[in-house]
Coordinates of C-alpha atoms in Angstrom, one line a residue:
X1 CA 99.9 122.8 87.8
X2 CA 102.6 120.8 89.8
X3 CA 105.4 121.6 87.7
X4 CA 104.6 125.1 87.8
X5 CA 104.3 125.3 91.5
X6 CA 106.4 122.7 93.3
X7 CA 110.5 122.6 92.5
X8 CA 111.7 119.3 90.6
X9 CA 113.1 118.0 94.1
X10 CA 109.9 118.4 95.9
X11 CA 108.0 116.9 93.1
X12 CA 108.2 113.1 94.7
X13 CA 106.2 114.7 98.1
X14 CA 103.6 116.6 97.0
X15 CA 103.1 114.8 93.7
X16 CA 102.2 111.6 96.7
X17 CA 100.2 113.7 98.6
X18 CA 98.0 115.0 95.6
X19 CA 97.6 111.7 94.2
X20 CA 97.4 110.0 97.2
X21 CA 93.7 111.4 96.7
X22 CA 92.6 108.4 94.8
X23 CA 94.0 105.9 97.4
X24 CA 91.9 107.7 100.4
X25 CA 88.8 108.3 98.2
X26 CA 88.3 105.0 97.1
X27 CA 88.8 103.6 101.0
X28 CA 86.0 106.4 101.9
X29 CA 84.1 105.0 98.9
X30 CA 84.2 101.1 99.4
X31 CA 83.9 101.5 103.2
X32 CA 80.5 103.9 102.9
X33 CA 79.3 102.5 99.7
X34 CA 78.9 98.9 101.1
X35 CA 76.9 100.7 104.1
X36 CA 74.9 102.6 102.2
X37 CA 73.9 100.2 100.0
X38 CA 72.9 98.0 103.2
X39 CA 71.0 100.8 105.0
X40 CA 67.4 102.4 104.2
X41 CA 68.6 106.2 103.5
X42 CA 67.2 107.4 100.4
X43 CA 66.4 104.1 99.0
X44 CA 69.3 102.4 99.6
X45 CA 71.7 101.4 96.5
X46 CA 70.8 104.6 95.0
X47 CA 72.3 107.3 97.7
X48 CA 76.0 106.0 97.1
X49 CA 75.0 107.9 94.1
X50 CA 73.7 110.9 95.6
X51 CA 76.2 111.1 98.2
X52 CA 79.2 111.1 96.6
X53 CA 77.6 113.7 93.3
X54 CA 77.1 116.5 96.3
X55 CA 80.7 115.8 97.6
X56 CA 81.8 116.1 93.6
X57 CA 79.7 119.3 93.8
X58 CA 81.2 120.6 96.8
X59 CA 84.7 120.1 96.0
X60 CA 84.4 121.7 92.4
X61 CA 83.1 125.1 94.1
X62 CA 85.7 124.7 96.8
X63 CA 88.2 123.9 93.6
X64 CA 87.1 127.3 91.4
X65 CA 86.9 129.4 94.2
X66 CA 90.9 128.7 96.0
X67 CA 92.8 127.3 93.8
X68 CA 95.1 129.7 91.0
X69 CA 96.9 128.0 87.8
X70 CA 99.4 130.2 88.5
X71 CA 102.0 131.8 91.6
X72 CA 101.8 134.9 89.7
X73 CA 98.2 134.8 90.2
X74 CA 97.7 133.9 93.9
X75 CA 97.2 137.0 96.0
X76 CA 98.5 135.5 98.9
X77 CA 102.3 133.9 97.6
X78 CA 105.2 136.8 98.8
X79 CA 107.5 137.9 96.8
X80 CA 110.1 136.1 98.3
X81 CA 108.8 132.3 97.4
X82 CA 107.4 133.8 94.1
X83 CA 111.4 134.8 93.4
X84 CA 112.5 130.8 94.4
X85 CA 109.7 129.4 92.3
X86 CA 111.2 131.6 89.4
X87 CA 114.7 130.6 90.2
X88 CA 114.1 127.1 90.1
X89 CA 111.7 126.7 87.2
X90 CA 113.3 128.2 84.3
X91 CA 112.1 125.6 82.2
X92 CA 108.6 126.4 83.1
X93 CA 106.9 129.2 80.6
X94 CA 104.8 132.0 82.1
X95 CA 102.2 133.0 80.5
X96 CA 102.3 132.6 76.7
X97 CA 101.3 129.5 75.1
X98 CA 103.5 127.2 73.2
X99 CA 102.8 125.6 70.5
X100 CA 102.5 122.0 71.5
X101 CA 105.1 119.7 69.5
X102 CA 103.2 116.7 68.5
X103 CA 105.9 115.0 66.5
X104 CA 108.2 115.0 69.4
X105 CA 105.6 114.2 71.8
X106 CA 104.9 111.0 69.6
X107 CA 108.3 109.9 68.7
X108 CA 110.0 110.3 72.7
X109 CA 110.9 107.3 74.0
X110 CA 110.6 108.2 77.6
X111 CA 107.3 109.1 76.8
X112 CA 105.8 105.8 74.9
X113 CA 107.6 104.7 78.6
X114 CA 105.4 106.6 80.8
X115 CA 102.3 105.6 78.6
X116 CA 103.6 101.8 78.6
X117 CA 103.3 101.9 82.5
X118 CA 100.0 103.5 82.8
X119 CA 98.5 101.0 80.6
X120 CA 99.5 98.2 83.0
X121 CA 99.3 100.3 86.2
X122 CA 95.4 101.2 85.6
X123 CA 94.7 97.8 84.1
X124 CA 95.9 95.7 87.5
X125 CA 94.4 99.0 89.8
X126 CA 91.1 99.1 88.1
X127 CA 90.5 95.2 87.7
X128 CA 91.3 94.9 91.2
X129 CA 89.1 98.0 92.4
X130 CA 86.3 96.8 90.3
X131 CA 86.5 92.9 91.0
X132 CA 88.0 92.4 94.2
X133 CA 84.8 92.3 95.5
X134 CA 83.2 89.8 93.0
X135 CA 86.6 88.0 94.4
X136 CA 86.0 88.1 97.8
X137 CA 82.6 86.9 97.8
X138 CA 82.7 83.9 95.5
X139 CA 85.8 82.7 96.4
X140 CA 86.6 83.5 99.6
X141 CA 83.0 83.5 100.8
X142 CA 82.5 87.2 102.5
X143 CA 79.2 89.0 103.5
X144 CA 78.6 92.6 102.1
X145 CA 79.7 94.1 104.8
X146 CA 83.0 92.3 105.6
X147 CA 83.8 92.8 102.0
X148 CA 83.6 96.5 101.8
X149 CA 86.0 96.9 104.6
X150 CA 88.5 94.2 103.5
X151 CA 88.0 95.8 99.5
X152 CA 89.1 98.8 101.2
X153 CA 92.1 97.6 103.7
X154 CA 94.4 97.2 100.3
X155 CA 94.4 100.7 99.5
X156 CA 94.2 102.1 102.7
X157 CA 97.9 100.5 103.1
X158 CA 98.7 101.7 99.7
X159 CA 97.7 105.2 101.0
X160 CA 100.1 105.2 104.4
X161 CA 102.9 103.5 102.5
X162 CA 102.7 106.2 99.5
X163 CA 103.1 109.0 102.2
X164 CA 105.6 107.0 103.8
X165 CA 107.4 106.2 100.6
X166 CA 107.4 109.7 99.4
X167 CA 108.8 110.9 102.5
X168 CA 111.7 108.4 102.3
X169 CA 112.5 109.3 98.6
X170 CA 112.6 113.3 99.4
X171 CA 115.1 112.9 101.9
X172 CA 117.4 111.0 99.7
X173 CA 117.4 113.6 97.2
X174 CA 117.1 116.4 99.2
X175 CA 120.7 115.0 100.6
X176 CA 122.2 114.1 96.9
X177 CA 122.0 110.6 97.8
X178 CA 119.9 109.0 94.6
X179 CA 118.8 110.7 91.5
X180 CA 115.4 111.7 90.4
X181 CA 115.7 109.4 87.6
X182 CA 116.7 106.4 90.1
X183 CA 113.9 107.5 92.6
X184 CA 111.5 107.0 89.4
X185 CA 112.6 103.9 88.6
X186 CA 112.8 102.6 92.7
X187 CA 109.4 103.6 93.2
X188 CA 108.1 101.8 89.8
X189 CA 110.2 98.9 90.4
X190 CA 108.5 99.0 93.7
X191 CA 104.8 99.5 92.5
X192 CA 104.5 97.1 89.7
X193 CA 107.2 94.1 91.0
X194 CA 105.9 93.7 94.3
X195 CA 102.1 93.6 93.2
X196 CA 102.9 91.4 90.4
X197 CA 104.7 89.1 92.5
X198 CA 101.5 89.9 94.9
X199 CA 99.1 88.8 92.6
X200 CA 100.9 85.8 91.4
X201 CA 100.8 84.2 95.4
X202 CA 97.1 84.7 94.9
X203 CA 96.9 81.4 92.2
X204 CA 98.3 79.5 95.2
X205 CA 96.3 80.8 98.1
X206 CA 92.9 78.5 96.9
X207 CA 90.1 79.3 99.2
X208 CA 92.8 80.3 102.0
X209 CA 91.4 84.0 103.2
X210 CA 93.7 84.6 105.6
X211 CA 96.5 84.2 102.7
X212 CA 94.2 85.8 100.2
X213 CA 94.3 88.7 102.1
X214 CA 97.5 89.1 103.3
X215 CA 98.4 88.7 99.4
X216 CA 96.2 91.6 98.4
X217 CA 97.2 94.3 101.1
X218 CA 100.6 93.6 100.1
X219 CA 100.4 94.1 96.3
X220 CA 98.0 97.3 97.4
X221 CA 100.7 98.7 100.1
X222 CA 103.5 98.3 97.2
X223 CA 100.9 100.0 95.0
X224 CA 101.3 103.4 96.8
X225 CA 104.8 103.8 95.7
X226 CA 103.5 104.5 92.3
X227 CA 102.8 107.9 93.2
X228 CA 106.4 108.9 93.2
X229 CA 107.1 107.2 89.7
X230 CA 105.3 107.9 86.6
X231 CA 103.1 109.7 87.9
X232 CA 105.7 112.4 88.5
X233 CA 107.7 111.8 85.1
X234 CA 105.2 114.3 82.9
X235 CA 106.6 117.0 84.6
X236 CA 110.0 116.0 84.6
X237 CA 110.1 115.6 81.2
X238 CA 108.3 118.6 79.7
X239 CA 106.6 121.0 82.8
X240 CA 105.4 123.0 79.8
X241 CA 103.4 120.7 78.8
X242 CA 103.0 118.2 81.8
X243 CA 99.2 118.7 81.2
X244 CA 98.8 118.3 77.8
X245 CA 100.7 114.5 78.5
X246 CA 99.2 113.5 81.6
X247 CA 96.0 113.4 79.6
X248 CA 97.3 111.3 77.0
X249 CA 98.4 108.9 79.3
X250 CA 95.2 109.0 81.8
X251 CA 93.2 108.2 78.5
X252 CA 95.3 105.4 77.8
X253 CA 95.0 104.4 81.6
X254 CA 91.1 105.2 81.5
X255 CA 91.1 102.6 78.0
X256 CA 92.7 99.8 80.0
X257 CA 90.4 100.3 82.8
X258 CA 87.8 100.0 81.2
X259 CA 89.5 96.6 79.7
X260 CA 90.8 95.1 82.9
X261 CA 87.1 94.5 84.4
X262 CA 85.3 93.3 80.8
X263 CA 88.7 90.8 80.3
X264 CA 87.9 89.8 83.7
X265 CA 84.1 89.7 82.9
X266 CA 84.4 87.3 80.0
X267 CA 86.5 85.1 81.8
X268 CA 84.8 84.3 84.7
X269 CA 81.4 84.3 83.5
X270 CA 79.9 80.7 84.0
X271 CA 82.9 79.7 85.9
X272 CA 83.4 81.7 89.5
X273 CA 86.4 79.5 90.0
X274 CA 89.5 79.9 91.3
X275 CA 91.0 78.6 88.2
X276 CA 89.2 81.2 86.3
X277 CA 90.6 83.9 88.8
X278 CA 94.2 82.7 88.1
X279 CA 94.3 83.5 84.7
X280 CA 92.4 87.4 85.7
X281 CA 95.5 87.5 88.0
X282 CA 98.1 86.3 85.8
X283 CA 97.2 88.7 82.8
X284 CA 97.6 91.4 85.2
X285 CA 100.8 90.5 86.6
X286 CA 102.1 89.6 82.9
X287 CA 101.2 93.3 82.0
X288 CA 103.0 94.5 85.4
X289 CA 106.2 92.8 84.4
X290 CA 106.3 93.9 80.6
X291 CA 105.3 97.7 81.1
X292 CA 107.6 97.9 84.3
X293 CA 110.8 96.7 82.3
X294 CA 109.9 99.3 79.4
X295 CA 109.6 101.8 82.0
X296 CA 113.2 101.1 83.7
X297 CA 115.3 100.6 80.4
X298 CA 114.0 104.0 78.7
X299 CA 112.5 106.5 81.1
X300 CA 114.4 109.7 81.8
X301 CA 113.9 112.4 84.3
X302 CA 115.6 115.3 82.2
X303 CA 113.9 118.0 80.6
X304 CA 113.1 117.0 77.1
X305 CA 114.5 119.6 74.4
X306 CA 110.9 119.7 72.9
X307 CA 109.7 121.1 76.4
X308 CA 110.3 125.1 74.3
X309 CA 111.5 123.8 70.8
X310 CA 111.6 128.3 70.5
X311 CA 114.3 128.4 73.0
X312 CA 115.6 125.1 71.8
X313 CA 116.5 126.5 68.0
X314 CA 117.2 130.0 69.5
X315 CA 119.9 128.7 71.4
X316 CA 121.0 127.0 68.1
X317 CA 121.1 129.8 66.5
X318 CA 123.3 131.8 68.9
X319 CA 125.0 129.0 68.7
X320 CA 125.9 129.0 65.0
X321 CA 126.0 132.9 65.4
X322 CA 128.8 132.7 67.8
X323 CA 130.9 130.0 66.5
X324 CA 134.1 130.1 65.0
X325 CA 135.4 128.2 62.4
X326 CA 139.1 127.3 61.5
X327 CA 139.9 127.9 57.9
X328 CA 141.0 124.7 55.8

């Protein structure tokens, strides 16, 4: 739905403030699942469950009810910024469906790169979401509540500085000063260097809080610049079927998310110690550095010729159509 309502240069911004979602949600979530588990309302542990189902509820009816797949669809666009989205997005199909070209799909580099970086990006976010709390509490020796508000202070920093990050990258290409291709690889170099270098000062920290975390609201704040990377590549390869990729790499990122926390399990079962955390931290930071460096050498931010292989061979054949040919 973002490559078919925001223009390519715009992406960066409200790509951020979409996904930027996550980062605020699971501040809200840490924050008033610690104190709900704490208090007596509805039996304790069990209405962090309850509470956050209605808001899912909620926000689905509000979701059905305002929110068009479409411009052409949304009573209330004018004709005016239907015409610019139109103008801008000719690579974006209207209505009829393409076939969706799997080969292509499977054999694009600059895709196996946006699926290389969500495997380590959701592996590092979800074993930290997940564990940071374990972490906090063994190691560093924080009550329940103190640890819901530091588990939370990490992303709440990622949050502000994705915001703050997006805004920076717009204006530069808004003015011609950086392409979208080097705003994609900035902000991943960004996101996965800085965390990974984050997570590596954690080996050294020992049972220093203060330094542990200081180290983990840093890798977190770089975190937020991921929004503006990746995240945004679907549609700049292929806003036809932005959709259709995005969910092949949020399943892959879903698969190592659910691997990050049992890795983690297994290793520090019988042995909460911080040489046992080292290793959970390294692993992550290892997978930072590899899927980061993919990432960089083959990503690409122009429309892939797969995006409408119809158009693709029709210009082809014009092509051939109107060539001419000197005689030998």
């Amino acid at each position: 739905m973002l490559a078919t309502w925001v223009l390519p240069a715009e992406r960066s911004k409200f790509s951020t403030i979409v996904y930027s979602g996550f980062q605020i949600g699971t501040v809200v979530g840490l924050v008033a699942s610690g104190w709900l588990c704490s208090s007596t309302f509805l039996g304790g542990w069990p209405s962090a469950f309850y509470v956050f189902g209605a808001c899912g509820l909620v926000w689905g009816l509000a979701w059905c009810c305002f929110v068009y797949e479409r411009p052409e669809e949304h009573p209330g666009l004018s004709d005016a910024d239907l015409r610019m989205l139109r103008l801008h997005q000719e690579s974006v199909k209207g209505k009829e469906i393409l076939p969706i070209p799997w080969l292509s799909i499977a054999t694009s580099l600059p895709f196996w790169a946006i699926m290389a970086t969500s495997l380590g990006n959701d592996y590092g976010f979800y074993t930290l979401l997940t564990e940071l709390p374990t972490y906090l509490h063994d190691i560093q020796h924080f009550d329940l509540d103190k640890n819901g508000m530091l588990s939370a202070l990490p992303y709440l920093l990622m949050w502000v500085f994705s915001l703050a990050w997006a805004a920076l990258v717009d204006v530069l290409t808004t003015r011609d000063k950086v392409t979208i291709v080097t705003v994609r690889r900035l902000s991943m170099a960004v996101s996965l260097y800085g965390p990974m270098i984050g997570l590596i000062a954690m080996c050294f920290v020992n049972c220093n809080a203060v330094l542990a975390v200081a180290a983990l609201c840093l890798s977190g704040m770089l975190s937020g610049a991921v929004n503006s990377g990746y995240l945004c590549s679907h549609q700049d390869l292929a806003p036809n079927f932005a959709g259709t990729l995005l969910g092949i790499t949020n399943t892959l990122g879903a698969l190592a998310g659910i691997a990050g926390p049992a890795v983690t399990g297994a290793i520090i079962q019988g042995r909460e110690s911080i040489w046992a955390w080292r290793e959970v931290f390294l692993i992550s930071a290892g997978l930072y550095l590899v899927t980061c460096t993919f990432y960089l050498v083959f990503i690409s931010a122009d429309v892939q010729p797969w995006n409408d292989l119809r158009r693709s061979r029709g210009q082809s054949n014009a092509d051939d159509k109107t060539s001419t040919y000197e005689p030998i």
